[in-house]
Coordinates of C-alpha atoms and ligand atoms in Angstrom, one line a residue:
X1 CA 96.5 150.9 214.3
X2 CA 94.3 153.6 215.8
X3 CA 90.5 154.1 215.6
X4 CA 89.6 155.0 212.7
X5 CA 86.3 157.5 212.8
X6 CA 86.6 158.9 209.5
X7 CA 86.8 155.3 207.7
X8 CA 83.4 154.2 208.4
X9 CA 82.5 157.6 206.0
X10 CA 83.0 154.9 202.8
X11 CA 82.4 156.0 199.6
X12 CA 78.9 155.8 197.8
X13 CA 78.4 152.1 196.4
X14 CA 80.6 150.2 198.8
X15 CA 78.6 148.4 200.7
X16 CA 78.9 150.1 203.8
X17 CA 76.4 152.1 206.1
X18 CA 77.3 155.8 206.6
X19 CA 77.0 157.9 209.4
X20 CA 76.9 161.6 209.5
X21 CA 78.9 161.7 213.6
X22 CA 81.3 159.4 212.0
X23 CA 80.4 156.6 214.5
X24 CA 79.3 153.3 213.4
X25 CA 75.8 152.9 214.6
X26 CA 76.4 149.5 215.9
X27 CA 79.4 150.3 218.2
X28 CA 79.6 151.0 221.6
X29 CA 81.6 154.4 222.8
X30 CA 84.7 152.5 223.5
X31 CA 84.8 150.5 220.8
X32 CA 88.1 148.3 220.6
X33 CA 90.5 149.0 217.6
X34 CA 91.3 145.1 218.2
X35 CA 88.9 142.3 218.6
X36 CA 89.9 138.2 218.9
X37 CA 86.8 135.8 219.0
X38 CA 87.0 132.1 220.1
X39 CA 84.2 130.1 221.1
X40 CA 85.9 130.4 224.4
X41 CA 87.4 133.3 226.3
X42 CA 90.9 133.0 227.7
X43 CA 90.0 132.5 231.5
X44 CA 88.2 129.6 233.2
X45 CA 86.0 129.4 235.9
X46 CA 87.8 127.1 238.6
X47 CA 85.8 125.5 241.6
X48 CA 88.2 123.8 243.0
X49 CA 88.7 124.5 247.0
X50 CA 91.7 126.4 247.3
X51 CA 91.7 127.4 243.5
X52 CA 88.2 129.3 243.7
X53 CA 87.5 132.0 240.8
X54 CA 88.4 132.8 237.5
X55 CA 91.9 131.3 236.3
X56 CA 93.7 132.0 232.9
X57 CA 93.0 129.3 230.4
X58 CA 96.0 127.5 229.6
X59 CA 98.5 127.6 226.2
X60 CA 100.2 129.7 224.2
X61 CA 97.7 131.2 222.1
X62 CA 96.4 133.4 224.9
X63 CA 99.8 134.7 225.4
X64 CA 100.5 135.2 222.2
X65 CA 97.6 137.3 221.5
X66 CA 97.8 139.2 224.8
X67 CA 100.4 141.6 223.8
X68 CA 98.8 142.5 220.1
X69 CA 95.6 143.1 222.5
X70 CA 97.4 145.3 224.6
X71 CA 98.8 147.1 222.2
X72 CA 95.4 147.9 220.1
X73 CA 93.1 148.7 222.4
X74 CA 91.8 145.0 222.3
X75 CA 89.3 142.8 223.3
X76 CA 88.3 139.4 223.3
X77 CA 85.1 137.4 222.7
X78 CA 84.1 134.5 223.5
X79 CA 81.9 131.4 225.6
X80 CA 83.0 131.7 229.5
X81 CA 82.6 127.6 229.5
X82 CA 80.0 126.8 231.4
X83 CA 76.1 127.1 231.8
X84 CA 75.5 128.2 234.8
X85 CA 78.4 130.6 236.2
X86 CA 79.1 134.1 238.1
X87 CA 79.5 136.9 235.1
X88 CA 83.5 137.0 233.5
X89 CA 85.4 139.5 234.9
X90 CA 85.2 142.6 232.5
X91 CA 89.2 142.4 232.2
X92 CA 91.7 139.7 233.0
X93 CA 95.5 140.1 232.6
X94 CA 95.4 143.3 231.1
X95 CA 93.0 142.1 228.3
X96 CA 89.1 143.8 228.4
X97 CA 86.6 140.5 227.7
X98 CA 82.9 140.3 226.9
X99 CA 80.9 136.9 227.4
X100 CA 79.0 135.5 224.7
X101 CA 76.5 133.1 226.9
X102 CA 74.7 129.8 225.7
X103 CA 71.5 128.5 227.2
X104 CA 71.7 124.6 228.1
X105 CA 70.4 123.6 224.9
X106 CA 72.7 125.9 222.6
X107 CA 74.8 123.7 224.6
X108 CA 73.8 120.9 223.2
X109 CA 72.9 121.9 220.1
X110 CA 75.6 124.3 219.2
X111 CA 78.5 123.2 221.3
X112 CA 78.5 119.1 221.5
X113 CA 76.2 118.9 218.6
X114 CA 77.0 120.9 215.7
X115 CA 80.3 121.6 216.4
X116 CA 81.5 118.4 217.8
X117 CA 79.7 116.0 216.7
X118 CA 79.1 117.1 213.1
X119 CA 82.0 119.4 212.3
X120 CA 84.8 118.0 214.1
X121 CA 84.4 114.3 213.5
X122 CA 83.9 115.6 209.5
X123 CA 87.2 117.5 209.5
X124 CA 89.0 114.6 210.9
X125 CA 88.2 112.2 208.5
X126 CA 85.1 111.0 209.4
X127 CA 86.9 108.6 212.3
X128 CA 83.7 108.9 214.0
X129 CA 80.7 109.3 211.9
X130 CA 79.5 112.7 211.7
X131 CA 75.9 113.5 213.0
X132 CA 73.7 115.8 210.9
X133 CA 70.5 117.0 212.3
X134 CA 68.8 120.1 210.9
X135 CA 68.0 121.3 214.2
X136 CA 71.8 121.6 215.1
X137 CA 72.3 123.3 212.3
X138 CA 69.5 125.9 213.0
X139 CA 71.0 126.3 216.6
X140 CA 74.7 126.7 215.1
X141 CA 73.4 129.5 213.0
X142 CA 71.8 131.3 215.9
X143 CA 74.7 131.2 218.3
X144 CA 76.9 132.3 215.5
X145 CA 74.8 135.4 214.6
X146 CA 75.0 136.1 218.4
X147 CA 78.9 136.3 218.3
X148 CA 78.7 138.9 214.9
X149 CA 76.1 141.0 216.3
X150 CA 78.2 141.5 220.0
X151 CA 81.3 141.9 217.5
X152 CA 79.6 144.5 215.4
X153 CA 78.6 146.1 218.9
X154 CA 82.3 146.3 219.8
X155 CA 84.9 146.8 217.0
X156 CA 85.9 150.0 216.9
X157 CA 84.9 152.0 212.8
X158 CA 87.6 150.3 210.6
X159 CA 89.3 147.5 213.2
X160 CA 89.9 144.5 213.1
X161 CA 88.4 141.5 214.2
X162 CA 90.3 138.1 214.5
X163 CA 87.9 135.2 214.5
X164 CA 89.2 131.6 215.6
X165 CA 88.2 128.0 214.5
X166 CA 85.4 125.9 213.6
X167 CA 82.6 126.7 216.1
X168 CA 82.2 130.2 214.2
X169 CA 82.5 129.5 210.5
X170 CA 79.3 131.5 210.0
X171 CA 80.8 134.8 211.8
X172 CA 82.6 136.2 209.1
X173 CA 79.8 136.9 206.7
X174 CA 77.2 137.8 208.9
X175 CA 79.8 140.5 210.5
X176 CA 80.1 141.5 207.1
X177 CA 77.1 142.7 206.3
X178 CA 76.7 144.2 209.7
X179 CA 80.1 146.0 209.7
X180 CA 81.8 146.0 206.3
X181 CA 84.1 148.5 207.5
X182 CA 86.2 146.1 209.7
X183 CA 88.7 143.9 208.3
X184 CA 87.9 140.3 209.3
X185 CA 90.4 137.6 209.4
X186 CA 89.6 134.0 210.2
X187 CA 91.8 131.1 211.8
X188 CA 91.4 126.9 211.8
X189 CA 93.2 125.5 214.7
X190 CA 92.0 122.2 213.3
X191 CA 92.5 120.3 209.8
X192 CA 90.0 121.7 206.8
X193 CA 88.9 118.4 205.0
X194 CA 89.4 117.3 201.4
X195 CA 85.9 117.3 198.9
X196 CA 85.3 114.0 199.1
X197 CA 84.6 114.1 202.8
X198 CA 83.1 118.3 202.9
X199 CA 80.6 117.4 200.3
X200 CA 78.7 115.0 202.8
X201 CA 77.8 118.1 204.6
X202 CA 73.9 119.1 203.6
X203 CA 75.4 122.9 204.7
X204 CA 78.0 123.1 203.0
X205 CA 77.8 126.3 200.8
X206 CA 76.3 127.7 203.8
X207 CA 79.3 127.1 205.8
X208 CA 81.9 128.1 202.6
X209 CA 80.0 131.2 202.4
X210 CA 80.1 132.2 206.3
X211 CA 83.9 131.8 205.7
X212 CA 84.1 134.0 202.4
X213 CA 83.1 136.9 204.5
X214 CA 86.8 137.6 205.8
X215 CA 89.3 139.3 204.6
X216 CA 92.0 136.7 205.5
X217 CA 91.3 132.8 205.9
X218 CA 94.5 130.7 207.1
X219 CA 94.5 127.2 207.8
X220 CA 97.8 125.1 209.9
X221 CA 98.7 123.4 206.1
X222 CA 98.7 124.3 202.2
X223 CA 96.2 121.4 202.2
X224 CA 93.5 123.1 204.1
X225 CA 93.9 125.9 202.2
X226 CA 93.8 124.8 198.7
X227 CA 90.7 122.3 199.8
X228 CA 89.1 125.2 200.7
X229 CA 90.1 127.1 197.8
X230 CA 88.8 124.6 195.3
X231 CA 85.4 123.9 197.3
X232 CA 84.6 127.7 197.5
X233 CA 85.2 127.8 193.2
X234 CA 83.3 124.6 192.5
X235 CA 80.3 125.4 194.7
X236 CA 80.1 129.4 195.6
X237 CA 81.0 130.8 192.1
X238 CA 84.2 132.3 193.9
X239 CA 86.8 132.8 191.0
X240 CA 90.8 132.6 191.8
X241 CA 93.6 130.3 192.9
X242 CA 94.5 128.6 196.3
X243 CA 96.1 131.9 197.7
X244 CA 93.2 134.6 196.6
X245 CA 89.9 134.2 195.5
X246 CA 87.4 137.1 194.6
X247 CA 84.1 136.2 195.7
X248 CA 81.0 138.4 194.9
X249 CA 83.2 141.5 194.1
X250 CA 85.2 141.3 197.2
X251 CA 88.9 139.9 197.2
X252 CA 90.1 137.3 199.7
X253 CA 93.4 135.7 200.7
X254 CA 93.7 132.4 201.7
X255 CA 97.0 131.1 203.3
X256 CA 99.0 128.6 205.6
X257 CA 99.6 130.0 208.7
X258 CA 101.4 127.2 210.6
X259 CA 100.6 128.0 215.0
X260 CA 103.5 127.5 217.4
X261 CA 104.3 127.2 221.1
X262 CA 105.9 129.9 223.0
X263 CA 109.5 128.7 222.5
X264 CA 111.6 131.2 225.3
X265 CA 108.6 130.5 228.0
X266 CA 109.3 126.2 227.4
X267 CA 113.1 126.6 227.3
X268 CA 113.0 128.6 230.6
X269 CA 110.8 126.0 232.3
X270 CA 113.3 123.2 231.3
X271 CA 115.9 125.1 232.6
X272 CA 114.3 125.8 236.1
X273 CA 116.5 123.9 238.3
X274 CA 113.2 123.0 240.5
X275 CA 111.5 121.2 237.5
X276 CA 114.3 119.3 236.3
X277 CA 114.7 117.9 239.7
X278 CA 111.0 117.0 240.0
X279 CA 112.0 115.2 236.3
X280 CA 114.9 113.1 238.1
X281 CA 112.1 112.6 240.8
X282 CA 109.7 111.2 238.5
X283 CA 112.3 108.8 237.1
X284 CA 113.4 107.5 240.3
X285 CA 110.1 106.9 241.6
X286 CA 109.8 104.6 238.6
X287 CA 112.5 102.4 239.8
X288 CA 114.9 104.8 237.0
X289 CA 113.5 102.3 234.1
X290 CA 115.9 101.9 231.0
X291 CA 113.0 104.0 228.3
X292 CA 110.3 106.2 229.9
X293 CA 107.5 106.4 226.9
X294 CA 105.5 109.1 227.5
X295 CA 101.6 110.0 225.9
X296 CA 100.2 113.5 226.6
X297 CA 96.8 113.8 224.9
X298 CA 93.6 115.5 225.3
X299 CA 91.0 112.3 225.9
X300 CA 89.8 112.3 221.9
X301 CA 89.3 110.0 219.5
X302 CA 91.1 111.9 216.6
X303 CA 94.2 111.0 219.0
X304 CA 94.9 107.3 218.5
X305 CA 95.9 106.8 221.8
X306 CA 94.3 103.5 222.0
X307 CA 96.3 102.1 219.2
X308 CA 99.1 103.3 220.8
X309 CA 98.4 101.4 223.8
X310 CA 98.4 98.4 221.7
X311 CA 101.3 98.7 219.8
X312 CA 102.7 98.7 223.6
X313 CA 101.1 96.1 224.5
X314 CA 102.3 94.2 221.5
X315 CA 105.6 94.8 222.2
X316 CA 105.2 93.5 226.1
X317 CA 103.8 90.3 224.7
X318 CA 106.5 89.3 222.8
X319 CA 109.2 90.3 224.8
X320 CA 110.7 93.5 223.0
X321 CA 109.2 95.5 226.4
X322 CA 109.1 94.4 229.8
X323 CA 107.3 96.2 233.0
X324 CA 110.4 96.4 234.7
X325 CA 112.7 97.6 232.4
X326 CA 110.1 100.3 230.0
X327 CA 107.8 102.1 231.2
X328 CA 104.9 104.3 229.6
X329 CA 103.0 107.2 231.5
X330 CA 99.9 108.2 229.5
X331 CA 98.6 111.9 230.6
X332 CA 94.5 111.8 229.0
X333 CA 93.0 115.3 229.7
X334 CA 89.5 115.2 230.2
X335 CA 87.5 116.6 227.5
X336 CA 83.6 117.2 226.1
X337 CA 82.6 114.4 228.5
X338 CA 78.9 114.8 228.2
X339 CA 79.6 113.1 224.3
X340 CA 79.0 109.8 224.1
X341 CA 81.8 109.4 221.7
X342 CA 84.1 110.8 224.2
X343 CA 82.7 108.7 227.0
X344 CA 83.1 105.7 225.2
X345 CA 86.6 106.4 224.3
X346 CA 87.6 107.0 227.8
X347 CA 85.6 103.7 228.7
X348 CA 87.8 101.7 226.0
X349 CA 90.7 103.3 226.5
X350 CA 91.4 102.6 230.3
X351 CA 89.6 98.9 230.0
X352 CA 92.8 99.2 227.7
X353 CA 95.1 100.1 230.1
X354 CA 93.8 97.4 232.7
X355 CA 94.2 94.5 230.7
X356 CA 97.9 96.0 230.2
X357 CA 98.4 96.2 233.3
X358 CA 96.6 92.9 234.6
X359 CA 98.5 91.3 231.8
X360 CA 102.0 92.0 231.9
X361 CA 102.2 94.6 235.1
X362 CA 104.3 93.3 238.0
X363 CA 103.7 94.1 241.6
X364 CA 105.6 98.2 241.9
X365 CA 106.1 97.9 238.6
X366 CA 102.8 98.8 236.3
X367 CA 103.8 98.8 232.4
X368 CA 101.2 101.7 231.6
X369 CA 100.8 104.6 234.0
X370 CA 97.4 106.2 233.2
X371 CA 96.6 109.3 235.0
X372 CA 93.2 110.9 234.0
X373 CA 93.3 115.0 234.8
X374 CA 94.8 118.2 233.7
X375 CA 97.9 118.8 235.1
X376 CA 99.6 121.8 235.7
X377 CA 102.4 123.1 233.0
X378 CA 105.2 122.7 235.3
X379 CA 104.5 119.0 235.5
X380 CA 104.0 118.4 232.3
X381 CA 107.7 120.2 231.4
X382 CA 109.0 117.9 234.1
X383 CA 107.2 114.7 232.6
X384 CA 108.9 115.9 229.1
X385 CA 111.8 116.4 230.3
X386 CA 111.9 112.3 232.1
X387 CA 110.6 111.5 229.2
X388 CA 112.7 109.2 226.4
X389 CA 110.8 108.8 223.6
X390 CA 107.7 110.7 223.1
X391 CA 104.7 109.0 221.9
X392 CA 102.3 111.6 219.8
X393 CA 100.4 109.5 217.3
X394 CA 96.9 111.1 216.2
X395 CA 94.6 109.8 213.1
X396 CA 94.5 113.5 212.4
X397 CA 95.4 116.5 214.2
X398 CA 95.4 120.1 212.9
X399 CA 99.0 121.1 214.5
X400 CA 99.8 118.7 217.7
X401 CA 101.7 121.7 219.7
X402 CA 102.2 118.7 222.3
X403 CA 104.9 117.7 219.9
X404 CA 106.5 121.0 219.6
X405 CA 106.3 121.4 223.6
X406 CA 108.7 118.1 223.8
X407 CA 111.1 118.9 221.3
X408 CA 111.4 122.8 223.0
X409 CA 112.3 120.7 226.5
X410 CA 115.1 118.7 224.6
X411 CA 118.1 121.2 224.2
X412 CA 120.7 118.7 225.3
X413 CA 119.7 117.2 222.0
X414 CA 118.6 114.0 223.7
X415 CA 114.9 112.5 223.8
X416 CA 113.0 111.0 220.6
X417 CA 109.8 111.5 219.0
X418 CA 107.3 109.5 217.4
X419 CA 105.0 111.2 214.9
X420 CA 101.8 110.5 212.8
X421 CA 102.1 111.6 209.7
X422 CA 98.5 113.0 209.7
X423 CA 99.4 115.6 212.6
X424 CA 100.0 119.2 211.3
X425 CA 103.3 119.2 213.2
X426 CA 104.4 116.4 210.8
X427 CA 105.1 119.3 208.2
X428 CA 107.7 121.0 209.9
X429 CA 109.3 118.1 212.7
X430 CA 111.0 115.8 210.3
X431 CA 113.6 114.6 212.5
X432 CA 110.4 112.6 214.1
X433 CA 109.9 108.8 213.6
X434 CA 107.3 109.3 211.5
X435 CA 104.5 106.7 211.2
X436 CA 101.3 106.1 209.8
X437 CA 98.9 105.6 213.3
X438 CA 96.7 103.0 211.5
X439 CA 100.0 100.8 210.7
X440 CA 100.6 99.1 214.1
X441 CA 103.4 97.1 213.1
X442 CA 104.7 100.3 211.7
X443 CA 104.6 102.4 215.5
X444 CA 106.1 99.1 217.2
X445 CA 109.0 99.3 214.5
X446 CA 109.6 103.2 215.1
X447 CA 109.7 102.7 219.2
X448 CA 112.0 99.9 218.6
X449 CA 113.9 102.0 216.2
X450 CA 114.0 105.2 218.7
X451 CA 114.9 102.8 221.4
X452 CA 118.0 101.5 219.4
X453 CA 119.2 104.8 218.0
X454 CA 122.5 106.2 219.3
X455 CA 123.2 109.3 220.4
X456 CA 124.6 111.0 216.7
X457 CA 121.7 110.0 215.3
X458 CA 119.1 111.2 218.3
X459 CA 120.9 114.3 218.4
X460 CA 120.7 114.8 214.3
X461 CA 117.2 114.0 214.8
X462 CA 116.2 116.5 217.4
X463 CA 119.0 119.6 216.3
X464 CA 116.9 119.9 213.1
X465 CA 113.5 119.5 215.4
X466 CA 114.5 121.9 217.1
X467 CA 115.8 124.6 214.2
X468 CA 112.2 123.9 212.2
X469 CA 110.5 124.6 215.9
X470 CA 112.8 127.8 216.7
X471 CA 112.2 129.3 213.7
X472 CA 109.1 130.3 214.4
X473 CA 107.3 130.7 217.7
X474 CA 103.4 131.1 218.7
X475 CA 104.1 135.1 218.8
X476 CA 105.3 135.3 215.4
X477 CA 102.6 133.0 214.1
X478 CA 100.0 135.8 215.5
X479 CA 102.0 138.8 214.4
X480 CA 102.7 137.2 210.7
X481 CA 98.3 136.4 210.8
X482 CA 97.9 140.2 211.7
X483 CA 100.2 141.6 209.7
X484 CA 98.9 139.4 206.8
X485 CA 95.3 140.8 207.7
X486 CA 96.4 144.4 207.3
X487 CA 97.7 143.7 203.7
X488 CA 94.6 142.6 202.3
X489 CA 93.0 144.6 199.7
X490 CA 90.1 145.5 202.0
X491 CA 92.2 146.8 204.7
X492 CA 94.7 148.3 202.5
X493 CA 91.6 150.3 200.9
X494 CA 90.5 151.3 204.0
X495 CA 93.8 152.4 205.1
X496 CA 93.9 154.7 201.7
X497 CA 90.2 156.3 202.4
X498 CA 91.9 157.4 205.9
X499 CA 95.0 158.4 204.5
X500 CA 94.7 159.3 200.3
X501 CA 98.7 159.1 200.2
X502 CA 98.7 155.7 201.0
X503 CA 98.1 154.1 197.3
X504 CA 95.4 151.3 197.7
X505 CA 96.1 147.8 195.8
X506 CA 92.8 147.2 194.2
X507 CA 90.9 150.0 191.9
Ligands
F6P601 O1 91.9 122.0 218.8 C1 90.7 122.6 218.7 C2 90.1 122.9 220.1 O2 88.9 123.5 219.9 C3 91.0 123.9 220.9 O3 90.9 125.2 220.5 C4 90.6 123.6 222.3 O4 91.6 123.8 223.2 C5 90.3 122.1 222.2 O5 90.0 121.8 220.9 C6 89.3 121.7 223.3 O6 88.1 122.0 222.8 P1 86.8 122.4 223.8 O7 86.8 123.9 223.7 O8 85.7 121.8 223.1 O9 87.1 121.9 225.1

């Protein structure tokens, strides 16, 4: 796509401003053909002696979009992650980046309030109570209207804009009717709830309405999309079905858009001769145990890694597992630790993991290693790679690309994967054990079941994990969202004003 001057010269009656230089009044000379928003921008500030400075932010989302921002003249907008920090570098890894900044009680307000402690426990089935205070609210408006106007400041006349996740469900309307030239498209990473749980929300045509502003809303699952769909007709007046609705004159797709990991990037670590020997490493420094069991999980409460600890420890008590012979590691990655909630997890969780320990640990020979930190990618391909049976059990979970990391390490075929049902990934990985997270008896019986599984079946099992995972990596998922953004009405209209031989799809 280029820059589009002449597009922002709309026709009479459509809603958009007009400018006689051809220049949206709200942009900025260079404005970026290409813009992604997240609540946070893809580099991190790192204090850490030796590691001092701005770092890239982990994952394959940043990739993934990296090359589409390249391409486009792009840009990306978002939170730099803290309070108090130096300034963002004005471009990292070739992509340019503007800082969106929050004051210390946006942070509260915005960031551990509204978002995550109303929003997120809501969208993941209430397994926390969700907290709704009017003042949060008020605060989540504010810092999303921040984010549309320093979007409408930067898009280019005509671009796009990418917005991503929960933290900004407000965005796309109010960039609407500050730009409604660009084409807006709108991403959950995480789960969009049923009625029965989005009606507790005293915002909630508020929020449906921020979202009907785009062009393009995908969700990981049909199910978040056609719970969308029906709350926007039964409360907004939006008309339609779960793929399209037409909302105050406007017409809007709505659509799974299923994210991925960067398949090549995770076969090519697993390959690296270095990690696999730091795999064979780790084994051996756990006295080469018959099962390594292995948890990776951001420290959340959505993640069930509790229960998972006590299926385990079930299992040591009556003798199906023993210390010395099965061994778990659990990776928790710190996360929003100024939450109670998430204090209190961590609190439970490794009094947990003492009383394991203490009760059926032997001296060298823990049953649970729990280490508490990020650790780098490498290591974590290594620890998949040791790894027999992988443990990824979440009450809810939008997608779960931990699961999809695994099963990319794998390609001798071996290793085994236990699954909630309630993770996204669930959809697509049915070679997994697949278990319901609340049915303890149920996990014990799957990690008996994986441990007792010969090899036809373990490699039946992960050959078709591995096809559904192939299929379709984290750069496709971005280029099929993009290219699904550029054939929506809107942008197709758009496209026709610029170029009258291109025939638009709506009148
Ligand atoms: O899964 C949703 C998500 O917001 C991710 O985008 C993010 O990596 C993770 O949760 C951690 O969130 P936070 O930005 O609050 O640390």
């Amino acid at each position: 796509m280029t820059s589009q001057s002449n597009l922002y010269l709309l026709p009479a009656g459509s809603g958009a401003q007009t400018s006689d230089e051809g220049a949206a009044p709200w942009t900025d000379e260079q404005g970026a053909d290409l813009v992604v928003v997240a609540n946070r921008l893809p580099v991190r500030h790192s204090s850490s002696p030796g590691d001092e400075g701005w770092l890239p932010s982990p994952g394959g989302l940043v990739s993934a979009l990296t090359s589409s921002l390249q391409d486009l003249n792009g840009l990306w907008i978002g939170w730099p992650g803290a309070i108090d920090h130096e300034e963002p570098p004005e471009s990292y890894g070739g992509i340019r980046l503007k800082a969106v900044n929050i004051s210390a009680e946006e942070y509260e307000e915005f960031y551990l309030g509204f978002s995550n402690a109303t929003i997120w426990p809501l969208y993941h089935d209430a397994i926390r109570s969700p907290t709704y205070h009017r003042k949060w609210w008020h605060t989540y408006r504010n810092v999303n209207m921040r984010f549309a106007e320093a979007i409408a400041r930067s898009v280019a006349p005509g671009g796009t804009v990418w917005i991503h996740d929960y933290q900004l469900q407000l965005v796309p309307q109010m960039l609407r009717v500050l730009r409604p030239d660009v084409v807006i498209g709108f991403f959950f990473h995480i789960p969009f709830p049923p009625s029965e749980l989005f009606m507790q929300l005293p915002w909630r045509r508020e929020i449906l309405t921020g979202l009907l502003g785009a062009d393009l809303i995908g969700f990981q699952l049909h199910s978040g999309a056609s719970n969308f769909s029906r709350l926007a007709r039964r409360l907004t007046g939006a008309s339609g079905t779960d793929s399209g609705l037409t909302f105050e004159g406007r017409d809007i797709r709505v659509g799974a858009f299923p994210i991925s990991v960067d398949c090549r990037l995770i076969a090519e670590k697993a390959a690296d001769p270095a990690i696999r020997a730091r795999a064979k490493e780790i084994r051996e420094g756990l006295g080469n145990p018959e099962f390594l069991l292995l948890g990776v999980d951001r420290l959340d409460y959505t993640k069930g890694i509790q229960q998972r600890i006590k299926a385990v420890s079930e299992m040591l008590a009556d003798g199906t597992l023993s210390a010395e012979r099965q061994v778990m590691i659990q990776v928790a990655v710190p996360s929003r630790e100024s939450d109670a909630h998430y204090e209190q997890e961590r609190h439970d969780l490794e009094r947990a993991v003492g009383e394991v320990n203490g009760e059926y640990g032997l001296v060298g020979h823990p049953a649970i290693h729990y280490l508490h930190k990020n650790l780098p990618f490498d290591e974590l391909i290594a620890l998949y790679l040791a790894a027999d049976i992988m443990l990824v059990t979440p009450f809810r979970d939008g997608m779960n690309l931990v699961a999809k990391e695994y099963v990319m390490c794998r390609s001798d075929m071996t290793g085994k994967l236990i699954l909630s049902e309630f993770a996204g990934a669930a959809s697509e990985l049915r070679g997994a054990y697949l278990v319901n997270p609340h049915d303890l008896d149920g996990i014990k019986e799957a990690i008996l079941h994986a441990m007792n599984s010969g090899p036809k079946e373990t490699r039946d099992r992960m050959s078709r994990m591995r096809r559904a995972t192939i299929r379709r990596d984290v750069y496709d998922w971005a280029k099929g969202f993009l290219s699904a953004l550029q054939q929506t009405p809107h942008a197709t209209r758009l496209r026709a004003l610029e170029d009258p031989s291109i025939e638009s799809t709506t009148p």
